[in-house]
mmCIF file of C-alpha atoms and ligand atoms in Angstrom:
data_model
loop_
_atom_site.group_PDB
_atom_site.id
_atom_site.type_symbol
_atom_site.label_atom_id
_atom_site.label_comp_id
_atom_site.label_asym_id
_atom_site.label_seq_id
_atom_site.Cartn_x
_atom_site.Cartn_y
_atom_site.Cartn_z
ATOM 1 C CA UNK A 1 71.186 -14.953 103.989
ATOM 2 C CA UNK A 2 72.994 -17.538 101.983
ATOM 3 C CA UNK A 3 70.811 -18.980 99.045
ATOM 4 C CA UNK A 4 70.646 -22.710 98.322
ATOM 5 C CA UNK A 5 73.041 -24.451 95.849
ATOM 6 C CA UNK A 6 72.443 -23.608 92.180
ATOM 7 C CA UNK A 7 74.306 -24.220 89.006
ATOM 8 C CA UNK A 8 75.199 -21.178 86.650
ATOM 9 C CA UNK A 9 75.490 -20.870 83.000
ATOM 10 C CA UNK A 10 76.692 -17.310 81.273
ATOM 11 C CA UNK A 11 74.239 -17.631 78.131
ATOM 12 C CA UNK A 12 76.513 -16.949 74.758
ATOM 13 C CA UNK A 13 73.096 -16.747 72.516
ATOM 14 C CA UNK A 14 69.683 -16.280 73.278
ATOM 15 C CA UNK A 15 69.126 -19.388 71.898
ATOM 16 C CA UNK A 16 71.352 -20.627 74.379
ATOM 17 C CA UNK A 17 69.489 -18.794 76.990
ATOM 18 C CA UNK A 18 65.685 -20.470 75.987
ATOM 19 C CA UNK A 19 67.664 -24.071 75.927
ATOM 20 C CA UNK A 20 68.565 -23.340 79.620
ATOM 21 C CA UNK A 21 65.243 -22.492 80.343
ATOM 22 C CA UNK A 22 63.755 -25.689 79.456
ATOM 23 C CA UNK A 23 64.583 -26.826 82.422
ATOM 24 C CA UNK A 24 61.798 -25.878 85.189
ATOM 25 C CA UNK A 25 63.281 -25.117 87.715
ATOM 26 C CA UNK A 26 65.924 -22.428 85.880
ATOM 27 C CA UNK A 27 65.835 -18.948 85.976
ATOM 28 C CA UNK A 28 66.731 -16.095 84.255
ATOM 29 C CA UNK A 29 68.934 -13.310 85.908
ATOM 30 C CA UNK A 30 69.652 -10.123 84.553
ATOM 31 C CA UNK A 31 70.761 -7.188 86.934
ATOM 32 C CA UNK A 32 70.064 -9.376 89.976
ATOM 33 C CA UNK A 33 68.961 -6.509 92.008
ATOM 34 C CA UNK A 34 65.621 -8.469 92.790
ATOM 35 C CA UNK A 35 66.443 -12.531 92.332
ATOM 36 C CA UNK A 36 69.598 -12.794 94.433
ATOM 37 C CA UNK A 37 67.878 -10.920 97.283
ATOM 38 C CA UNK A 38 65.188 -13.189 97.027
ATOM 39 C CA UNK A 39 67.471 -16.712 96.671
ATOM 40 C CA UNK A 40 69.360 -14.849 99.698
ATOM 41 C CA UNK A 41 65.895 -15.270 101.921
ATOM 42 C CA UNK A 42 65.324 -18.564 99.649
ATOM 43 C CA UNK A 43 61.861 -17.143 98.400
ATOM 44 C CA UNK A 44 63.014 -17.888 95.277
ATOM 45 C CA UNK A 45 65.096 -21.525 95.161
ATOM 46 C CA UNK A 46 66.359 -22.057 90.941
ATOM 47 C CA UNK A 47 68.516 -24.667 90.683
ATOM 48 C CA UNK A 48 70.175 -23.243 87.418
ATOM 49 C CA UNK A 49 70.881 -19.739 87.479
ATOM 50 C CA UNK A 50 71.218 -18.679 83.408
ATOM 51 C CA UNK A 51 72.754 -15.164 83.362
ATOM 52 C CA UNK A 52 71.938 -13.229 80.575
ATOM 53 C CA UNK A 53 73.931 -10.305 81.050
ATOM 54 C CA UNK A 54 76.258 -11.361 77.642
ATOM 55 C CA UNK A 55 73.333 -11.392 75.436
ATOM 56 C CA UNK A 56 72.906 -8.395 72.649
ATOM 57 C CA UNK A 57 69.719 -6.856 74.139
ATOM 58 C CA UNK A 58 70.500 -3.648 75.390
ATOM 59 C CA UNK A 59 70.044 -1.202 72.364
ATOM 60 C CA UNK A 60 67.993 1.336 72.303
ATOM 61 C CA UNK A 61 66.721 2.952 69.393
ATOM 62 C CA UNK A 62 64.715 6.055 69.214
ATOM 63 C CA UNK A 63 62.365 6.336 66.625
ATOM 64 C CA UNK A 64 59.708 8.974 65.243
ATOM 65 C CA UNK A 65 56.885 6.885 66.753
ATOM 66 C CA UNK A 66 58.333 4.675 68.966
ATOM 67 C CA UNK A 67 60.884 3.762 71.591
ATOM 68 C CA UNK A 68 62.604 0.597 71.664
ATOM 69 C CA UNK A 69 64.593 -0.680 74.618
ATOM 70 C CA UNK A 70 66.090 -4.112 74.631
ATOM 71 C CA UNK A 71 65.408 -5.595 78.049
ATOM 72 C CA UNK A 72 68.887 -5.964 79.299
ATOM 73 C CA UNK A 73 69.197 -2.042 79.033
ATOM 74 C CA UNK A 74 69.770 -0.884 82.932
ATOM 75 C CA UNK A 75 67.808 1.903 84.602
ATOM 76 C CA UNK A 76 70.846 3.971 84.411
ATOM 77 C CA UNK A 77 71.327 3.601 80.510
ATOM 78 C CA UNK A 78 67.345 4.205 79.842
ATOM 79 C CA UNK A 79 67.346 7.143 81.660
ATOM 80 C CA UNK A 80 70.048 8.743 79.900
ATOM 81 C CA UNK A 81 69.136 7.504 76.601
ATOM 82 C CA UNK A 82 65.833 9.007 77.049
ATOM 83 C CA UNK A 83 67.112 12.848 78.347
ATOM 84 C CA UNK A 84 65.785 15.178 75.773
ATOM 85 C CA UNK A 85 63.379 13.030 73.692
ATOM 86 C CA UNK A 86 60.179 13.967 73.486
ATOM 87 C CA UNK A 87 56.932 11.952 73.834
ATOM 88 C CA UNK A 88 58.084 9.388 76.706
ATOM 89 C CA UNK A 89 58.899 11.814 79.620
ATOM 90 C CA UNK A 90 57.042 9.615 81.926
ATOM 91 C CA UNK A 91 59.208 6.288 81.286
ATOM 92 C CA UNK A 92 62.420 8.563 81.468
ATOM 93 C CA UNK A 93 61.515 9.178 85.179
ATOM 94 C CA UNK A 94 60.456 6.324 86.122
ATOM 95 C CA UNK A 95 63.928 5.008 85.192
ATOM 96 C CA UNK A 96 65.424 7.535 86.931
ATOM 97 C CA UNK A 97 63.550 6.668 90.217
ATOM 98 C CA UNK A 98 64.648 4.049 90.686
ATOM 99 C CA UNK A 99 66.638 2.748 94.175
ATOM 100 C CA UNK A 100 69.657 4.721 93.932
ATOM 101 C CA UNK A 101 72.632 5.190 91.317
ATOM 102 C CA UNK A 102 74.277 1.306 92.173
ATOM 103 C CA UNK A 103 70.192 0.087 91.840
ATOM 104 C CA UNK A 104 70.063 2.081 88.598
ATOM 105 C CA UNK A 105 73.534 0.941 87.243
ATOM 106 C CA UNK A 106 72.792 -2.944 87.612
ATOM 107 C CA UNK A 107 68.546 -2.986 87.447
ATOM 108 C CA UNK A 108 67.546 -3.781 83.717
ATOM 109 C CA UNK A 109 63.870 -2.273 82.249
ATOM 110 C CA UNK A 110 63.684 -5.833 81.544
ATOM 111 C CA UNK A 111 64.232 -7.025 84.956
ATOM 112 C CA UNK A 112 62.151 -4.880 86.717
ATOM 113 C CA UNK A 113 58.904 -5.421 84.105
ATOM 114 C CA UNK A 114 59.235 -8.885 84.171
ATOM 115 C CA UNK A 115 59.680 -9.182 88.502
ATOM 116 C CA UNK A 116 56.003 -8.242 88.516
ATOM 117 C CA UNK A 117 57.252 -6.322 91.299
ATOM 118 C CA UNK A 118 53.652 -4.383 93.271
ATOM 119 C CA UNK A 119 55.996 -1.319 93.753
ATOM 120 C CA UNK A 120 58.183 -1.401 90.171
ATOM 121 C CA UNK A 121 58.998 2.042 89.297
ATOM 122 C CA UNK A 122 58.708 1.026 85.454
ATOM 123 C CA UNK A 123 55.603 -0.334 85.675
ATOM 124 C CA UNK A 124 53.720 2.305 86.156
ATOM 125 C CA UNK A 125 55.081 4.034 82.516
ATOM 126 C CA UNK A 126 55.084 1.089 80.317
ATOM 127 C CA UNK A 127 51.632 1.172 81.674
ATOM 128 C CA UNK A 128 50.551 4.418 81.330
ATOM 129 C CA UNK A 129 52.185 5.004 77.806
ATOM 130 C CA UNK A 130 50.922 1.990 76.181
ATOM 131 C CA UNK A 131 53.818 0.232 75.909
ATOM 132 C CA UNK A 132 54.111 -3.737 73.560
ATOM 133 C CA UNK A 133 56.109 -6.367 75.797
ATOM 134 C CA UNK A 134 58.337 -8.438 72.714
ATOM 135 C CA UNK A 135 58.105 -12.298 74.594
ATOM 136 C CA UNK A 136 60.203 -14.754 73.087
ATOM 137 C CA UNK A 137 60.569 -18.526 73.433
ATOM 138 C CA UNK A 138 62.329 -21.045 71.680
ATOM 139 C CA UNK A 139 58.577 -21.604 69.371
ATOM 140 C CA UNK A 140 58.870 -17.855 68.628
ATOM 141 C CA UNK A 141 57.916 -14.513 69.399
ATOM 142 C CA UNK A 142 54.888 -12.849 70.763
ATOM 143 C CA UNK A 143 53.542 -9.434 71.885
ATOM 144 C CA UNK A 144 51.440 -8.653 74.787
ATOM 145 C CA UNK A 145 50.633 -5.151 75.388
ATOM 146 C CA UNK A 146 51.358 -3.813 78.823
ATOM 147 C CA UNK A 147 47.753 -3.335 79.964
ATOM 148 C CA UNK A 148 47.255 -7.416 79.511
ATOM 149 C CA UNK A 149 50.828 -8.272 81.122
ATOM 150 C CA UNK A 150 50.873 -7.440 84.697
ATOM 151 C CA UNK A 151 48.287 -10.349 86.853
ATOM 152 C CA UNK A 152 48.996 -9.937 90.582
ATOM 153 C CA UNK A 153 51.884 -9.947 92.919
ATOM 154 C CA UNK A 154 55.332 -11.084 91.199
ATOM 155 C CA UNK A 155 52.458 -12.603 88.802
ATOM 156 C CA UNK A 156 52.695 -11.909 84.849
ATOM 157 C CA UNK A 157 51.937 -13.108 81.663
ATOM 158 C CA UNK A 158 55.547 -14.386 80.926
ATOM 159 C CA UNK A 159 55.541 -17.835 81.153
ATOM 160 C CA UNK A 160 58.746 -20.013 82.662
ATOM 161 C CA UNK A 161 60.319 -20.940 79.393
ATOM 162 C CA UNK A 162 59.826 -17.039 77.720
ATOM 163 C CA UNK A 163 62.201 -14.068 78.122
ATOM 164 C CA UNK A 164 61.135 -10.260 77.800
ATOM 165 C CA UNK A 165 63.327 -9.309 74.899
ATOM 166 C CA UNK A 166 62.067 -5.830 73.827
ATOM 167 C CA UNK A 167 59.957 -3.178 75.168
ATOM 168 C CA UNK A 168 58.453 -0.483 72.447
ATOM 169 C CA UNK A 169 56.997 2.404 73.702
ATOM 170 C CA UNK A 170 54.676 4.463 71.614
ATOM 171 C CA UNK A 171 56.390 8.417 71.892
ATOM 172 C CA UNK A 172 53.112 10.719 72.700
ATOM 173 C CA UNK A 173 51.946 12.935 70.136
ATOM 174 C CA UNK A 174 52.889 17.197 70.143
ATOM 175 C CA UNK A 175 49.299 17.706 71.605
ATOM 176 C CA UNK A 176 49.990 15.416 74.801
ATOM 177 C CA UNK A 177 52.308 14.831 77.720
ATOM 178 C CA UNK A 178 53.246 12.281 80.134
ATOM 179 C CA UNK A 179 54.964 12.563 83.382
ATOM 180 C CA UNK A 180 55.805 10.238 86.530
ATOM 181 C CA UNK A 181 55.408 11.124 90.293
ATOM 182 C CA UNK A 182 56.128 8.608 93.277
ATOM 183 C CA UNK A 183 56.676 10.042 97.011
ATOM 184 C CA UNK A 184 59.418 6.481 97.736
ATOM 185 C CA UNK A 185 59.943 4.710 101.199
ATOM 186 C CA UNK A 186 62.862 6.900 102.550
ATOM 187 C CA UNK A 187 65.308 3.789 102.861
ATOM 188 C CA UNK A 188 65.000 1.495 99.728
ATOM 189 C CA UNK A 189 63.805 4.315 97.233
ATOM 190 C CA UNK A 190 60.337 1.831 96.248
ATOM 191 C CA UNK A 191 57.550 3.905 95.271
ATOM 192 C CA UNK A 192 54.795 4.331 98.614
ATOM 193 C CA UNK A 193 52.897 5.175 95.486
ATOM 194 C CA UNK A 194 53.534 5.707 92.291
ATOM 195 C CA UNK A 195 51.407 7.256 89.192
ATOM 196 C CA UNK A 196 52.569 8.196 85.757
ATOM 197 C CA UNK A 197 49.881 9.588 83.240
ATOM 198 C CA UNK A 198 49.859 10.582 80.004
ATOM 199 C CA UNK A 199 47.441 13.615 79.069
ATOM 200 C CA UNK A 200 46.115 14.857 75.566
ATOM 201 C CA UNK A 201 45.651 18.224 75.204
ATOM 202 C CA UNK A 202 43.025 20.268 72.874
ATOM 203 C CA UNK A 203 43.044 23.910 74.392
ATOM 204 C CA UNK A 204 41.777 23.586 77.918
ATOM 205 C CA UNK A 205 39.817 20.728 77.425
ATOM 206 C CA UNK A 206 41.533 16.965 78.000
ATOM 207 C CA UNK A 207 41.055 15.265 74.749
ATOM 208 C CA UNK A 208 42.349 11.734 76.700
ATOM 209 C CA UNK A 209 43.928 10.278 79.560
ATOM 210 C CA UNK A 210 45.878 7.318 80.869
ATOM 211 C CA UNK A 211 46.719 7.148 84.220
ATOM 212 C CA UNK A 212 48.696 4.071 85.741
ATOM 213 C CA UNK A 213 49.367 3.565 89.689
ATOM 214 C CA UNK A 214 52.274 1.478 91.122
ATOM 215 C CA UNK A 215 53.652 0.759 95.132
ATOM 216 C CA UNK A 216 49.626 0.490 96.480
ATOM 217 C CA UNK A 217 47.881 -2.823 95.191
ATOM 218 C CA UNK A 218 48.774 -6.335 94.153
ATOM 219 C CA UNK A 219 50.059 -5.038 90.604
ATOM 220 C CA UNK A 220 50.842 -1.637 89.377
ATOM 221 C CA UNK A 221 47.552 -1.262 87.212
ATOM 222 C CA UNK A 222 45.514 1.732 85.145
ATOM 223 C CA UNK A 223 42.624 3.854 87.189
ATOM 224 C CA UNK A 224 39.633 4.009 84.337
ATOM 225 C CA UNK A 225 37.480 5.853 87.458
ATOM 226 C CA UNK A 226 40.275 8.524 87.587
ATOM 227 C CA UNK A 227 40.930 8.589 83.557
ATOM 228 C CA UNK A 228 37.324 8.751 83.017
ATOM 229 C CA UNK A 229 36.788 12.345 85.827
ATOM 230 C CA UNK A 230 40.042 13.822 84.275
ATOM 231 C CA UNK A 231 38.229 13.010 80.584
ATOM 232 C CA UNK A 232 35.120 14.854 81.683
ATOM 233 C CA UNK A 233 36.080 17.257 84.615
ATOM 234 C CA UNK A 234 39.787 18.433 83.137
ATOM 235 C CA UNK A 235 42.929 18.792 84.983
ATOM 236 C CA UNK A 236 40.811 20.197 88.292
ATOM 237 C CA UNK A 237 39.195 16.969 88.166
ATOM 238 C CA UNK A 238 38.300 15.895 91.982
ATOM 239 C CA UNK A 239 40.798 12.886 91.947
ATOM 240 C CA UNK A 240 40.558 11.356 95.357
ATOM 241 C CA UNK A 241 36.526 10.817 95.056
ATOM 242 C CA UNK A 242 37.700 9.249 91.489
ATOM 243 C CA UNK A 243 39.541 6.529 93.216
ATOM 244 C CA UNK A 244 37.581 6.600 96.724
ATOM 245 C CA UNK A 245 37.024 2.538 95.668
ATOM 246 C CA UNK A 246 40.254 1.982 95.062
ATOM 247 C CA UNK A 247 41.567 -0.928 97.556
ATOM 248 C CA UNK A 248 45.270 -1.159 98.887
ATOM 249 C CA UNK A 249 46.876 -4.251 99.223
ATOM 250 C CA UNK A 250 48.254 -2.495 102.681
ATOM 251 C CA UNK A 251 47.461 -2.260 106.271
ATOM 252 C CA UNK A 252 47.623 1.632 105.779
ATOM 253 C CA UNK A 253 45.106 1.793 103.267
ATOM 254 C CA UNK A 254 43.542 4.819 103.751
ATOM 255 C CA UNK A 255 47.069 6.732 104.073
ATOM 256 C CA UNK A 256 48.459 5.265 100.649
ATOM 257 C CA UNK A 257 44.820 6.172 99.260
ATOM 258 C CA UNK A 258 45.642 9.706 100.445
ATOM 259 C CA UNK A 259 49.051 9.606 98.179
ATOM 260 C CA UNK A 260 47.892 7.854 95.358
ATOM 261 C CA UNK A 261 45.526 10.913 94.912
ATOM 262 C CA UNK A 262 48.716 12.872 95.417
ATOM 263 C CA UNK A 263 50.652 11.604 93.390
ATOM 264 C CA UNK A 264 48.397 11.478 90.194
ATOM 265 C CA UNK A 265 46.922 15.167 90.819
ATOM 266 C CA UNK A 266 51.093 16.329 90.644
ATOM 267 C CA UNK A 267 51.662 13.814 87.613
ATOM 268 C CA UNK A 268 48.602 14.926 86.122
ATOM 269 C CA UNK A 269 49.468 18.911 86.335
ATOM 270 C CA UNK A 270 52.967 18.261 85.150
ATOM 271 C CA UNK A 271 51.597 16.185 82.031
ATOM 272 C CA UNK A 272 48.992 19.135 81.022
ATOM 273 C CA UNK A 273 51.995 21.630 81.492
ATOM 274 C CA UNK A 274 54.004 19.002 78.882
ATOM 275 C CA UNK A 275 51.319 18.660 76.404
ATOM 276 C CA UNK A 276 50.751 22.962 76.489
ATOM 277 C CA UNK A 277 54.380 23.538 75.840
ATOM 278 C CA UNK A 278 54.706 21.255 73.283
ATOM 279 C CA UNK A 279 51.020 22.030 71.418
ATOM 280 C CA UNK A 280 52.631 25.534 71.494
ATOM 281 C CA UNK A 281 56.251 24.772 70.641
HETATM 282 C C1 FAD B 1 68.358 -1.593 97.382
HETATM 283 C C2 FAD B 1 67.378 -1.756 96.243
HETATM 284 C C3 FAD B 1 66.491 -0.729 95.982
HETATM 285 C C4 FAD B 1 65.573 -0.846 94.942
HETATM 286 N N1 FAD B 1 64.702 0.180 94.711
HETATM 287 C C5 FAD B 1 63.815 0.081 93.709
HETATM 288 C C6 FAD B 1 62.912 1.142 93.429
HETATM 289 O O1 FAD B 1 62.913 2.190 94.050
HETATM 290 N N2 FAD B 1 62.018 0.965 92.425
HETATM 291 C C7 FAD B 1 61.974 -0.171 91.669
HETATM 292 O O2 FAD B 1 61.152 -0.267 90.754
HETATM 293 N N3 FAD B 1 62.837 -1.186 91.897
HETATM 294 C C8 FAD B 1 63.751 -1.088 92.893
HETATM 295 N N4 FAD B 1 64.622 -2.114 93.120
HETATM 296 C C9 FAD B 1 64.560 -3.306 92.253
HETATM 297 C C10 FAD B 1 65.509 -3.124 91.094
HETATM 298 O O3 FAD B 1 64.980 -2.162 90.267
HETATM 299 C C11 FAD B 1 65.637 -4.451 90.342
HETATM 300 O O4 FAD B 1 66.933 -4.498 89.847
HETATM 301 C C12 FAD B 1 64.690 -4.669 89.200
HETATM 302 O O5 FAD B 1 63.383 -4.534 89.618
HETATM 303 C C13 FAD B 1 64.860 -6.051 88.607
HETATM 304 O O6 FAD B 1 65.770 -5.941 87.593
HETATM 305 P P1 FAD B 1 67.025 -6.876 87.533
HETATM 306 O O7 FAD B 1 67.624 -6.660 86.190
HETATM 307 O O8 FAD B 1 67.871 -6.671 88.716
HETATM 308 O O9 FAD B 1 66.308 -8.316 87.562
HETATM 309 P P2 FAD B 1 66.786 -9.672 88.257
HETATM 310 O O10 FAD B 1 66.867 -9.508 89.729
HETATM 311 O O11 FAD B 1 67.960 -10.218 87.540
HETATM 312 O O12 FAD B 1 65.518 -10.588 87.885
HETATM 313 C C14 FAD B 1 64.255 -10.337 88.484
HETATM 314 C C15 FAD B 1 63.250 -11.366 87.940
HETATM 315 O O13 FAD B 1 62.978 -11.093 86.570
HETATM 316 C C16 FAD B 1 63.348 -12.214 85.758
HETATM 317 N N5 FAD B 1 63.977 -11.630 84.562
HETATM 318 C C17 FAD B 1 64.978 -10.717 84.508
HETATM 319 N N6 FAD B 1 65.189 -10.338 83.239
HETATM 320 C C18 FAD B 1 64.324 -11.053 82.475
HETATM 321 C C19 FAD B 1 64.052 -11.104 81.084
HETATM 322 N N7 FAD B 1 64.707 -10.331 80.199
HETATM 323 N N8 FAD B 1 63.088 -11.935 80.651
HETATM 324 C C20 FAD B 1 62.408 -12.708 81.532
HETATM 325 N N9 FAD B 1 62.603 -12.703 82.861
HETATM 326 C C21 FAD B 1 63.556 -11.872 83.322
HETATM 327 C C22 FAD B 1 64.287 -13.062 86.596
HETATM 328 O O14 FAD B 1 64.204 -14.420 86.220
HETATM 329 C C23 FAD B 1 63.735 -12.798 87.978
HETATM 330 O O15 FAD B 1 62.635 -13.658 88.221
HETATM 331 C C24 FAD B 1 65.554 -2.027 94.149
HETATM 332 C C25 FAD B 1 66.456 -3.065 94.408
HETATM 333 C C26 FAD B 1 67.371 -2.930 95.442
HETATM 334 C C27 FAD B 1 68.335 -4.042 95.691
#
């Protein structure tokens, strides 16, 4: 459990920051809560360590349409930020989900989109709610949308010399609602599953629906299947034949199957009750 030697810079600038990162074999550490566990087991083996931690990226700003978070924002400070505004319910409890209070004081959103972490908590809502990824290299910036950003296992579309600077997250409109649901491994607090969704609401009927899972396959990822039966059949919608195809990357496949189906049907009824009280507010 002691990692191999590595060199450490405390970036001043994010300019500072991308020059580090030039180097191949750096990395990036934010909160730390995932990367020194893994240079403990030497998984992961940087040579340079550049800590971003000083780095002006934690604001969050809470507009009429959108969310934004700056990627060094922890758990902790996203969850709070987020108590009481409407529209992004889902992301504010997937933040709060989290590990426990030390996890949530030290993770950043940032950190735990750009792991690429199978079981991320976060995932599942930047997911779900649509959210625009802000990548930025020492070329420039660019914006991936979350549905294009998450590839596999610790696999994602940031590329080695690129850090995650922003996350905007679209707030849902009065008619819908969004909510998260995860039934977490007793010890670490990692989601078994996962699902958030995000419902829209015209009377009884379900005008749309976005429904991401997380903790089951190789990369948190959206359900079209389920969206599709919740689209056509409504909140009652049989959810488990929905995702009958649906694969887990686990040896206790048909179990997590069994709470994925769980988990969405409870996110799924808490969303509809969202988007009713707030179509009626
Ligand atoms: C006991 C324990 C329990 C946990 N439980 C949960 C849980 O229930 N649910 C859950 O989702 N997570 C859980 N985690 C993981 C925790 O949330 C991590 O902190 C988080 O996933 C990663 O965030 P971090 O800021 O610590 O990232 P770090 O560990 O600092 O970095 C992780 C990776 O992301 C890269 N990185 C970090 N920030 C950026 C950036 N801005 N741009 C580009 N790359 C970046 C790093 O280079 C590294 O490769 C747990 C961790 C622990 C130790």
């Amino acid at each position: 459990v002691i990692p191999a030697a590595f060199a450490y810079i405390r970036a001043g600038s994010l300019d500072e920051a991308l020059r580090a990162l030039a180097d191949p074999e750096a990395k990036a550490v934010a909160g730390g809560h995932s990367l020194i566990p893994a240079m403990k087991t030497r998984i992961a083996r940087p040579s340079l360590l550049v800590d971003l931690r000083d780095l002006d990226l934690r604001t969050i700003t809470v507009g009429d349409e959108t969310v934004t978070i700056g990627a060094l924002a922890t758990y902790d400070e996203v969850s709070r930020a987020l108590a009481g505004v409407s529209g992004v319910d889902a992301l504010r409890e997937c933040a709060a989900s989290v590990g426990d209070l030390q996890v949530r004081n030290a993770g950043t959103l940032g950190g735990g989109v750009a792991h690429g972490d199978p079981a991320s908590d976060i995932a599942a809502g930047v997911l779900a709610l649509g959210a625009s990824l802000e990548l930025q290299a020492a070329e420039g910036t660019r914006s991936v949308a979350a549905d294009d950003f998450f590839l596999g296992p610790f696999t994602t579309e940031l590329r080695q010399q690129e850090l995650l600077v922003e996350v905007s997250v679209p707030r849902t409109g009065p008619a819908a609602g969004s909510a998260y649901t995860a039934v977490e491994d007793a010890a670490s607090g990692y989601p078994l599953a996962g699902a958030a969704v995000v419902v829209g609401r015209e009377g009884d009927a379900v005008r749309s629906c976005r429904i991401a899972i997380t903790g089951l396959t190789g990369a948190p990822q959206r359900l079209p299947g389920a969206e599709a039966a919740v689209v056509r059949d409504g909140v009652g919608a049989d959810i488990a034949a929905a995702i009958a195809d649906l694969e887990p990357a686990t040896d206790d496949a048909d179990y997590r199957r069994h709470l994925a189906a769980v988990v969405i049907a409870r996110a799924l009824r808490q969303a509809w009750e969202r988007a009713g009280e707030r179509s009626n507010a």
